[in-house]
């Protein structure tokens, strides 16, 4: 007659281990999680619809795309947490939602047209609902093109603002930079909205004029320098919290490694029992990788061979799946051994 297993209460050391791990997770979430959160656009385009819309905009602007490849991705813009923190300090959540993403986009469909081994590329950025944000034209630095003077660049930038942002009367030019290259002259002009601001922060738009055309533009909130310095100042409490988290993690990892090695010596780890489940979960992980195939060429740099990029990226993806399997397999076997250790 088979004897039923009886549960043995967790030991004090195991309880301390679990409690310490939970506290560290809580501290990590508190210090690392973004302090602000706002709703984004509702995505109403599929990947194919974004590509079709981009082709329409390029056709309207008479760009020749013969021989170009296309890759489409949905990109979340860089973190705006510091600017959002300033907005909430000086105003309220309603003002935050009026700025993001209505005035400054948080995410965009990005359609990139490129040729292997060529730096020239056309990038069309679309709002999630399909409206155009901007068309970016990248040209290699050594490409001989017709340059424009600073005055001509200012006129082109003002025309761009008039078309994409509203009346030029609402802006003033606050900065202009000119870079002279071997075969052309590039200009970057910074415009500031005259009437609209938030506290001491002002809305600015950088417009880049390359090779006689507007290459790209971007709107951002120019924060007061003194306020930014205060945010980056050294705070002993933040440093102490970071040190406590690091020390706690190292202690827990050291304790876990000691227990793990002890179980190896005593033969308590049963890798065979968790092999099948680990394979199944790795298969689900691999499905996630396959689901991202449409974005495979997102980070392709045209300076390298397309075949080299393909095999290097493929090896990286396969290696990540194999590494995921072995880490998962080891952790599941370890957890199973800990669980069975509390039964007799």
mmCIF file of C-alpha atoms in Angstrom:
data_model
loop_
_atom_site.group_PDB
_atom_site.id
_atom_site.type_symbol
_atom_site.label_atom_id
_atom_site.label_comp_id
_atom_site.label_asym_id
_atom_site.label_seq_id
_atom_site.Cartn_x
_atom_site.Cartn_y
_atom_site.Cartn_z
ATOM 1 C CA UNK A 1 0.000 0.000 0.000
ATOM 2 C CA UNK A 2 1.445 3.294 -1.151
ATOM 3 C CA UNK A 3 2.029 5.785 1.643
ATOM 4 C CA UNK A 4 0.680 9.293 1.075
ATOM 5 C CA UNK A 5 3.177 12.096 0.994
ATOM 6 C CA UNK A 6 2.969 14.514 3.870
ATOM 7 C CA UNK A 7 3.709 18.168 3.439
ATOM 8 C CA UNK A 8 6.576 19.488 5.504
ATOM 9 C CA UNK A 9 6.305 23.228 6.316
ATOM 10 C CA UNK A 10 8.805 25.485 4.600
ATOM 11 C CA UNK A 11 11.989 25.989 6.544
ATOM 12 C CA UNK A 12 12.937 29.381 7.956
ATOM 13 C CA UNK A 13 15.713 29.762 5.389
ATOM 14 C CA UNK A 14 13.331 29.137 2.484
ATOM 15 C CA UNK A 15 10.796 31.608 3.887
ATOM 16 C CA UNK A 16 13.515 34.258 4.243
ATOM 17 C CA UNK A 17 14.621 33.542 0.677
ATOM 18 C CA UNK A 18 11.092 33.931 -0.734
ATOM 19 C CA UNK A 19 10.353 37.043 1.345
ATOM 20 C CA UNK A 20 13.644 38.704 0.389
ATOM 21 C CA UNK A 21 13.075 37.964 -3.285
ATOM 22 C CA UNK A 22 9.557 39.446 -3.123
ATOM 23 C CA UNK A 23 10.807 42.605 -1.389
ATOM 24 C CA UNK A 24 13.518 43.082 -4.021
ATOM 25 C CA UNK A 25 10.988 42.713 -6.837
ATOM 26 C CA UNK A 26 8.782 45.326 -5.167
ATOM 27 C CA UNK A 27 11.677 47.756 -4.730
ATOM 28 C CA UNK A 28 12.775 47.229 -8.303
ATOM 29 C CA UNK A 29 9.295 47.951 -9.644
ATOM 30 C CA UNK A 30 9.032 51.060 -7.468
ATOM 31 C CA UNK A 31 12.312 52.588 -8.620
ATOM 32 C CA UNK A 32 12.433 51.366 -12.216
ATOM 33 C CA UNK A 33 8.802 51.474 -13.335
ATOM 34 C CA UNK A 34 7.790 54.681 -15.201
ATOM 35 C CA UNK A 35 6.161 57.209 -12.909
ATOM 36 C CA UNK A 36 3.669 58.328 -15.556
ATOM 37 C CA UNK A 37 1.411 56.473 -17.918
ATOM 38 C CA UNK A 38 -0.790 57.803 -20.687
ATOM 39 C CA UNK A 39 -3.050 56.192 -23.242
ATOM 40 C CA UNK A 40 -1.752 55.800 -26.756
ATOM 41 C CA UNK A 41 -3.480 55.969 -30.119
ATOM 42 C CA UNK A 42 -5.779 53.203 -31.136
ATOM 43 C CA UNK A 43 -3.997 51.335 -33.928
ATOM 44 C CA UNK A 44 -6.356 51.232 -36.903
ATOM 45 C CA UNK A 45 -3.845 50.128 -39.568
ATOM 46 C CA UNK A 46 -2.413 46.719 -40.325
ATOM 47 C CA UNK A 47 1.189 46.374 -41.473
ATOM 48 C CA UNK A 48 0.115 46.008 -45.113
ATOM 49 C CA UNK A 49 -2.196 49.023 -44.880
ATOM 50 C CA UNK A 50 0.670 51.112 -43.483
ATOM 51 C CA UNK A 51 2.872 50.062 -46.424
ATOM 52 C CA UNK A 52 0.130 50.917 -48.935
ATOM 53 C CA UNK A 53 -0.420 54.310 -47.311
ATOM 54 C CA UNK A 54 3.314 55.059 -47.394
ATOM 55 C CA UNK A 55 3.479 54.209 -51.104
ATOM 56 C CA UNK A 56 0.636 56.642 -51.750
ATOM 57 C CA UNK A 57 2.441 59.479 -49.965
ATOM 58 C CA UNK A 58 5.698 58.788 -51.817
ATOM 59 C CA UNK A 59 3.887 58.626 -55.138
ATOM 60 C CA UNK A 60 2.270 61.998 -54.427
ATOM 61 C CA UNK A 61 5.731 63.458 -53.815
ATOM 62 C CA UNK A 62 7.075 61.905 -57.046
ATOM 63 C CA UNK A 63 9.739 59.691 -55.421
ATOM 64 C CA UNK A 64 11.118 56.892 -57.608
ATOM 65 C CA UNK A 65 11.250 53.636 -55.614
ATOM 66 C CA UNK A 66 12.473 51.318 -58.360
ATOM 67 C CA UNK A 67 14.791 48.704 -56.866
ATOM 68 C CA UNK A 68 14.015 49.608 -53.250
ATOM 69 C CA UNK A 69 13.060 47.095 -50.559
ATOM 70 C CA UNK A 70 10.524 47.941 -47.857
ATOM 71 C CA UNK A 71 10.295 47.058 -44.181
ATOM 72 C CA UNK A 72 7.437 48.120 -41.911
ATOM 73 C CA UNK A 73 7.541 48.395 -38.123
ATOM 74 C CA UNK A 74 5.464 49.896 -35.344
ATOM 75 C CA UNK A 75 7.872 51.935 -33.240
ATOM 76 C CA UNK A 76 7.356 53.374 -29.785
ATOM 77 C CA UNK A 77 9.220 56.640 -29.468
ATOM 78 C CA UNK A 78 11.954 57.136 -26.866
ATOM 79 C CA UNK A 79 11.018 57.553 -23.239
ATOM 80 C CA UNK A 80 9.364 60.903 -22.447
ATOM 81 C CA UNK A 81 9.230 60.313 -18.709
ATOM 82 C CA UNK A 82 11.225 63.400 -17.688
ATOM 83 C CA UNK A 83 9.094 65.735 -19.800
ATOM 84 C CA UNK A 84 5.912 64.091 -18.532
ATOM 85 C CA UNK A 85 7.101 64.521 -14.954
ATOM 86 C CA UNK A 86 7.604 68.239 -15.558
ATOM 87 C CA UNK A 87 4.130 68.578 -17.102
ATOM 88 C CA UNK A 88 2.493 66.937 -14.089
ATOM 89 C CA UNK A 89 4.457 69.193 -11.735
ATOM 90 C CA UNK A 90 3.413 72.385 -13.523
ATOM 91 C CA UNK A 91 -0.051 71.391 -14.715
ATOM 92 C CA UNK A 92 -2.314 68.327 -14.600
ATOM 93 C CA UNK A 93 -3.092 65.040 -16.269
ATOM 94 C CA UNK A 94 -5.457 66.685 -18.753
ATOM 95 C CA UNK A 95 -2.618 68.855 -20.078
ATOM 96 C CA UNK A 96 -0.447 65.751 -20.354
ATOM 97 C CA UNK A 97 -3.024 64.015 -22.565
ATOM 98 C CA UNK A 98 -3.404 67.112 -24.750
ATOM 99 C CA UNK A 99 0.335 67.063 -25.463
ATOM 100 C CA UNK A 100 0.884 63.303 -25.798
ATOM 101 C CA UNK A 101 0.200 61.990 -28.313
ATOM 102 C CA UNK A 102 -1.777 64.803 -29.996
ATOM 103 C CA UNK A 103 1.126 67.260 -30.181
ATOM 104 C CA UNK A 104 4.126 64.971 -29.739
ATOM 105 C CA UNK A 105 3.580 61.425 -31.054
ATOM 106 C CA UNK A 106 4.425 58.512 -28.797
ATOM 107 C CA UNK A 107 4.332 55.795 -31.432
ATOM 108 C CA UNK A 108 4.324 55.674 -35.217
ATOM 109 C CA UNK A 109 4.170 53.260 -38.101
ATOM 110 C CA UNK A 110 7.608 53.464 -39.739
ATOM 111 C CA UNK A 111 8.012 52.362 -43.358
ATOM 112 C CA UNK A 112 11.620 52.304 -44.573
ATOM 113 C CA UNK A 113 12.578 51.945 -48.231
ATOM 114 C CA UNK A 114 16.221 51.061 -48.793
ATOM 115 C CA UNK A 115 18.755 49.444 -51.124
ATOM 116 C CA UNK A 116 21.474 47.087 -49.834
ATOM 117 C CA UNK A 117 24.911 48.744 -49.617
ATOM 118 C CA UNK A 118 23.397 52.208 -50.127
ATOM 119 C CA UNK A 119 22.855 54.779 -47.375
ATOM 120 C CA UNK A 120 20.108 56.595 -49.231
ATOM 121 C CA UNK A 121 16.721 55.683 -47.804
ATOM 122 C CA UNK A 122 13.183 56.986 -47.639
ATOM 123 C CA UNK A 123 11.373 56.726 -44.308
ATOM 124 C CA UNK A 124 7.692 57.510 -43.944
ATOM 125 C CA UNK A 125 6.294 57.887 -40.435
ATOM 126 C CA UNK A 126 2.542 57.508 -40.018
ATOM 127 C CA UNK A 127 0.255 58.017 -37.064
ATOM 128 C CA UNK A 128 -1.487 54.807 -35.932
ATOM 129 C CA UNK A 129 -4.625 56.013 -37.732
ATOM 130 C CA UNK A 130 -2.774 56.388 -41.056
ATOM 131 C CA UNK A 131 -2.218 60.138 -41.214
ATOM 132 C CA UNK A 132 1.268 61.225 -42.225
ATOM 133 C CA UNK A 133 3.662 62.552 -39.615
ATOM 134 C CA UNK A 134 6.700 63.116 -41.838
ATOM 135 C CA UNK A 135 8.754 61.847 -44.773
ATOM 136 C CA UNK A 136 12.478 61.440 -44.077
ATOM 137 C CA UNK A 137 15.027 61.266 -46.892
ATOM 138 C CA UNK A 138 18.497 60.058 -45.902
ATOM 139 C CA UNK A 139 21.353 60.743 -48.324
ATOM 140 C CA UNK A 140 24.931 59.486 -48.002
ATOM 141 C CA UNK A 141 27.443 62.146 -46.967
ATOM 142 C CA UNK A 142 29.615 61.557 -50.028
ATOM 143 C CA UNK A 143 26.726 61.925 -52.474
ATOM 144 C CA UNK A 144 27.228 65.056 -54.609
ATOM 145 C CA UNK A 145 24.008 67.078 -54.441
ATOM 146 C CA UNK A 146 23.004 70.671 -54.880
ATOM 147 C CA UNK A 147 23.420 72.587 -51.620
ATOM 148 C CA UNK A 148 21.407 75.558 -50.438
ATOM 149 C CA UNK A 149 22.330 78.652 -48.488
ATOM 150 C CA UNK A 150 21.226 79.217 -44.887
ATOM 151 C CA UNK A 151 18.571 81.665 -46.088
ATOM 152 C CA UNK A 152 17.185 79.149 -48.604
ATOM 153 C CA UNK A 153 17.193 76.438 -45.925
ATOM 154 C CA UNK A 154 15.188 78.724 -43.627
ATOM 155 C CA UNK A 155 12.581 79.252 -46.346
ATOM 156 C CA UNK A 156 12.286 75.493 -46.949
ATOM 157 C CA UNK A 157 11.956 74.817 -43.216
ATOM 158 C CA UNK A 158 9.264 77.477 -42.831
ATOM 159 C CA UNK A 159 7.324 76.004 -45.760
ATOM 160 C CA UNK A 160 7.561 72.590 -44.103
ATOM 161 C CA UNK A 161 6.226 73.956 -40.801
ATOM 162 C CA UNK A 162 3.413 75.734 -42.610
ATOM 163 C CA UNK A 163 2.386 72.489 -44.270
ATOM 164 C CA UNK A 164 2.789 70.068 -41.371
ATOM 165 C CA UNK A 165 2.389 72.047 -38.122
ATOM 166 C CA UNK A 166 0.236 75.077 -38.884
ATOM 167 C CA UNK A 167 0.794 78.771 -39.446
ATOM 168 C CA UNK A 168 4.442 79.886 -39.497
ATOM 169 C CA UNK A 169 3.309 83.018 -37.657
ATOM 170 C CA UNK A 170 3.066 80.873 -34.527
ATOM 171 C CA UNK A 171 6.817 80.102 -34.626
ATOM 172 C CA UNK A 172 10.083 81.962 -34.311
ATOM 173 C CA UNK A 173 13.548 80.823 -35.325
ATOM 174 C CA UNK A 174 15.746 80.414 -32.223
ATOM 175 C CA UNK A 175 18.738 78.481 -33.547
ATOM 176 C CA UNK A 176 20.387 77.564 -36.837
ATOM 177 C CA UNK A 177 23.327 75.222 -37.424
ATOM 178 C CA UNK A 178 25.199 74.680 -40.682
ATOM 179 C CA UNK A 179 27.541 71.768 -41.373
ATOM 180 C CA UNK A 180 29.681 71.833 -44.492
ATOM 181 C CA UNK A 181 30.543 68.411 -45.907
ATOM 182 C CA UNK A 182 32.674 67.482 -48.920
ATOM 183 C CA UNK A 183 29.818 67.446 -51.402
ATOM 184 C CA UNK A 184 27.001 69.359 -49.741
ATOM 185 C CA UNK A 185 25.908 71.640 -46.919
ATOM 186 C CA UNK A 186 23.442 70.504 -44.239
ATOM 187 C CA UNK A 187 21.303 72.825 -42.140
ATOM 188 C CA UNK A 188 19.419 72.199 -38.907
ATOM 189 C CA UNK A 189 16.976 74.919 -37.851
ATOM 190 C CA UNK A 190 15.186 75.103 -34.493
ATOM 191 C CA UNK A 191 11.821 76.841 -34.248
ATOM 192 C CA UNK A 192 9.972 77.689 -31.058
ATOM 193 C CA UNK A 193 6.259 78.237 -30.610
ATOM 194 C CA UNK A 194 5.667 81.831 -29.623
ATOM 195 C CA UNK A 195 2.513 81.727 -27.536
ATOM 196 C CA UNK A 196 2.231 78.139 -26.348
ATOM 197 C CA UNK A 197 4.350 77.011 -23.423
ATOM 198 C CA UNK A 198 4.016 75.124 -20.151
ATOM 199 C CA UNK A 199 5.572 76.780 -17.140
ATOM 200 C CA UNK A 200 9.079 77.664 -18.272
ATOM 201 C CA UNK A 201 9.163 74.822 -20.820
ATOM 202 C CA UNK A 202 8.660 75.647 -24.483
ATOM 203 C CA UNK A 203 7.676 73.618 -27.511
ATOM 204 C CA UNK A 204 10.393 73.389 -30.132
ATOM 205 C CA UNK A 205 10.673 71.763 -33.544
ATOM 206 C CA UNK A 206 13.971 70.858 -35.219
ATOM 207 C CA UNK A 207 13.897 70.838 -39.012
ATOM 208 C CA UNK A 208 16.795 69.280 -40.932
ATOM 209 C CA UNK A 209 17.420 70.465 -44.493
ATOM 210 C CA UNK A 210 19.749 68.176 -46.431
ATOM 211 C CA UNK A 211 20.564 68.458 -50.125
ATOM 212 C CA UNK A 212 18.047 71.198 -50.720
ATOM 213 C CA UNK A 213 15.064 69.328 -49.250
ATOM 214 C CA UNK A 214 13.598 68.898 -45.785
ATOM 215 C CA UNK A 215 14.953 65.591 -44.526
ATOM 216 C CA UNK A 216 13.178 65.291 -41.193
ATOM 217 C CA UNK A 217 11.663 67.192 -38.296
ATOM 218 C CA UNK A 218 10.808 66.507 -34.679
ATOM 219 C CA UNK A 219 8.798 68.311 -32.000
ATOM 220 C CA UNK A 220 9.790 68.173 -28.336
ATOM 221 C CA UNK A 221 9.375 69.995 -25.052
ATOM 222 C CA UNK A 222 12.458 72.072 -24.185
ATOM 223 C CA UNK A 223 12.718 71.818 -20.413
ATOM 224 C CA UNK A 224 14.340 74.495 -18.229
ATOM 225 C CA UNK A 225 18.026 73.654 -17.780
ATOM 226 C CA UNK A 226 17.966 74.408 -14.047
ATOM 227 C CA UNK A 227 15.066 72.006 -13.510
ATOM 228 C CA UNK A 228 16.831 69.296 -15.518
ATOM 229 C CA UNK A 229 19.998 69.730 -13.434
ATOM 230 C CA UNK A 230 17.978 69.299 -10.254
ATOM 231 C CA UNK A 231 16.549 66.039 -11.562
ATOM 232 C CA UNK A 232 20.003 64.662 -12.352
ATOM 233 C CA UNK A 233 21.564 65.667 -9.044
ATOM 234 C CA UNK A 234 23.018 62.940 -6.864
ATOM 235 C CA UNK A 235 20.542 61.730 -4.231
ATOM 236 C CA UNK A 236 22.009 59.600 -1.410
ATOM 237 C CA UNK A 237 18.655 57.856 -0.828
ATOM 238 C CA UNK A 238 18.435 56.683 -4.460
ATOM 239 C CA UNK A 239 22.025 55.432 -4.393
ATOM 240 C CA UNK A 240 21.454 53.652 -1.074
ATOM 241 C CA UNK A 241 18.338 51.944 -2.435
ATOM 242 C CA UNK A 242 20.238 50.832 -5.531
ATOM 243 C CA UNK A 243 23.079 49.413 -3.410
ATOM 244 C CA UNK A 244 20.607 47.572 -1.164
ATOM 245 C CA UNK A 245 18.924 45.986 -4.185
ATOM 246 C CA UNK A 246 22.255 44.905 -5.720
ATOM 247 C CA UNK A 247 23.535 43.453 -2.431
ATOM 248 C CA UNK A 248 20.226 41.665 -1.843
ATOM 249 C CA UNK A 249 20.260 40.162 -5.336
ATOM 250 C CA UNK A 250 23.844 38.966 -4.908
ATOM 251 C CA UNK A 251 23.027 37.384 -1.532
ATOM 252 C CA UNK A 252 19.976 35.606 -2.923
ATOM 253 C CA UNK A 253 21.876 34.399 -5.990
ATOM 254 C CA UNK A 254 24.708 33.157 -3.793
ATOM 255 C CA UNK A 255 22.299 31.293 -1.538
ATOM 256 C CA UNK A 256 20.458 29.803 -4.514
ATOM 257 C CA UNK A 257 23.756 28.699 -6.098
ATOM 258 C CA UNK A 258 24.820 27.034 -2.843
ATOM 259 C CA UNK A 259 21.538 25.110 -2.579
ATOM 260 C CA UNK A 260 21.671 24.206 -6.282
ATOM 261 C CA UNK A 261 25.210 22.799 -6.057
ATOM 262 C CA UNK A 262 24.261 20.872 -2.923
ATOM 263 C CA UNK A 263 21.359 19.257 -4.760
ATOM 264 C CA UNK A 264 23.656 18.289 -7.627
ATOM 265 C CA UNK A 265 26.025 16.542 -5.218
ATOM 266 C CA UNK A 266 23.175 14.650 -3.525
ATOM 267 C CA UNK A 267 21.472 13.742 -6.820
ATOM 268 C CA UNK A 268 18.180 15.483 -6.006
ATOM 269 C CA UNK A 269 17.889 17.256 -9.364
ATOM 270 C CA UNK A 270 15.723 15.319 -11.814
ATOM 271 C CA UNK A 271 16.338 16.976 -15.193
ATOM 272 C CA UNK A 272 14.445 14.252 -17.069
ATOM 273 C CA UNK A 273 11.160 15.142 -15.347
ATOM 274 C CA UNK A 274 11.125 18.760 -16.603
ATOM 275 C CA UNK A 275 12.623 18.201 -20.067
ATOM 276 C CA UNK A 276 9.313 17.836 -21.911
ATOM 277 C CA UNK A 277 7.692 20.887 -20.315
ATOM 278 C CA UNK A 278 10.793 22.978 -21.013
ATOM 279 C CA UNK A 279 10.722 21.930 -24.671
ATOM 280 C CA UNK A 280 7.051 22.923 -24.901
ATOM 281 C CA UNK A 281 7.603 26.363 -23.364
ATOM 282 C CA UNK A 282 10.629 26.924 -25.605
ATOM 283 C CA UNK A 283 8.413 26.110 -28.582
ATOM 284 C CA UNK A 284 6.001 28.851 -27.477
ATOM 285 C CA UNK A 285 8.970 31.218 -27.127
ATOM 286 C CA UNK A 286 10.042 30.327 -30.670
ATOM 287 C CA UNK A 287 6.551 31.108 -31.965
ATOM 288 C CA UNK A 288 7.055 34.634 -30.641
ATOM 289 C CA UNK A 289 10.285 34.870 -32.636
ATOM 290 C CA UNK A 290 8.552 33.624 -35.785
ATOM 291 C CA UNK A 291 5.765 36.130 -35.233
ATOM 292 C CA UNK A 292 8.352 38.920 -35.598
ATOM 293 C CA UNK A 293 9.563 37.776 -39.014
ATOM 294 C CA UNK A 294 7.862 40.758 -40.761
ATOM 295 C CA UNK A 295 10.184 43.056 -38.771
ATOM 296 C CA UNK A 296 13.287 40.963 -39.529
ATOM 297 C CA UNK A 297 14.931 43.768 -41.517
ATOM 298 C CA UNK A 298 14.112 46.542 -39.053
ATOM 299 C CA UNK A 299 17.686 47.070 -37.886
ATOM 300 C CA UNK A 300 19.412 46.135 -41.143
ATOM 301 C CA UNK A 301 22.278 48.529 -41.862
ATOM 302 C CA UNK A 302 22.795 48.929 -45.594
ATOM 303 C CA UNK A 303 26.566 49.155 -45.106
ATOM 304 C CA UNK A 304 26.727 45.362 -44.656
ATOM 305 C CA UNK A 305 25.872 42.517 -46.991
ATOM 306 C CA UNK A 306 22.245 41.426 -46.889
ATOM 307 C CA UNK A 307 23.289 37.751 -46.806
ATOM 308 C CA UNK A 308 25.620 38.423 -43.844
ATOM 309 C CA UNK A 309 22.821 40.175 -41.998
ATOM 310 C CA UNK A 310 20.449 37.256 -42.631
ATOM 311 C CA UNK A 311 22.742 34.504 -41.358
ATOM 312 C CA UNK A 312 24.045 36.531 -38.416
ATOM 313 C CA UNK A 313 20.517 37.455 -37.307
ATOM 314 C CA UNK A 314 19.325 33.871 -37.788
ATOM 315 C CA UNK A 315 22.168 32.509 -35.645
ATOM 316 C CA UNK A 316 21.373 35.100 -32.955
ATOM 317 C CA UNK A 317 17.690 34.115 -32.878
ATOM 318 C CA UNK A 318 18.473 30.376 -32.755
ATOM 319 C CA UNK A 319 21.054 30.973 -30.017
ATOM 320 C CA UNK A 320 18.559 32.964 -27.954
ATOM 321 C CA UNK A 321 16.023 30.123 -28.201
ATOM 322 C CA UNK A 322 18.646 27.540 -27.145
ATOM 323 C CA UNK A 323 19.804 29.740 -24.253
ATOM 324 C CA UNK A 324 16.189 30.262 -23.184
ATOM 325 C CA UNK A 325 15.661 26.471 -23.148
ATOM 326 C CA UNK A 326 18.682 25.680 -20.984
ATOM 327 C CA UNK A 327 17.974 28.478 -18.501
ATOM 328 C CA UNK A 328 14.316 27.464 -18.271
ATOM 329 C CA UNK A 329 15.161 23.768 -17.981
ATOM 330 C CA UNK A 330 17.652 24.404 -15.169
ATOM 331 C CA UNK A 331 15.311 26.729 -13.247
ATOM 332 C CA UNK A 332 12.322 24.387 -13.522
ATOM 333 C CA UNK A 333 14.396 21.426 -12.367
ATOM 334 C CA UNK A 334 15.689 23.453 -9.429
ATOM 335 C CA UNK A 335 12.187 24.609 -8.442
ATOM 336 C CA UNK A 336 10.849 21.064 -8.703
ATOM 337 C CA UNK A 337 13.633 19.840 -6.406
ATOM 338 C CA UNK A 338 12.838 22.591 -3.890
ATOM 339 C CA UNK A 339 9.167 21.660 -3.993
ATOM 340 C CA UNK A 340 9.791 17.946 -3.516
ATOM 341 C CA UNK A 341 12.269 18.746 -0.745
ATOM 342 C CA UNK A 342 9.338 19.911 1.375
ATOM 343 C CA UNK A 343 7.588 16.527 1.124
ATOM 344 C CA UNK A 344 8.602 13.389 2.906
#
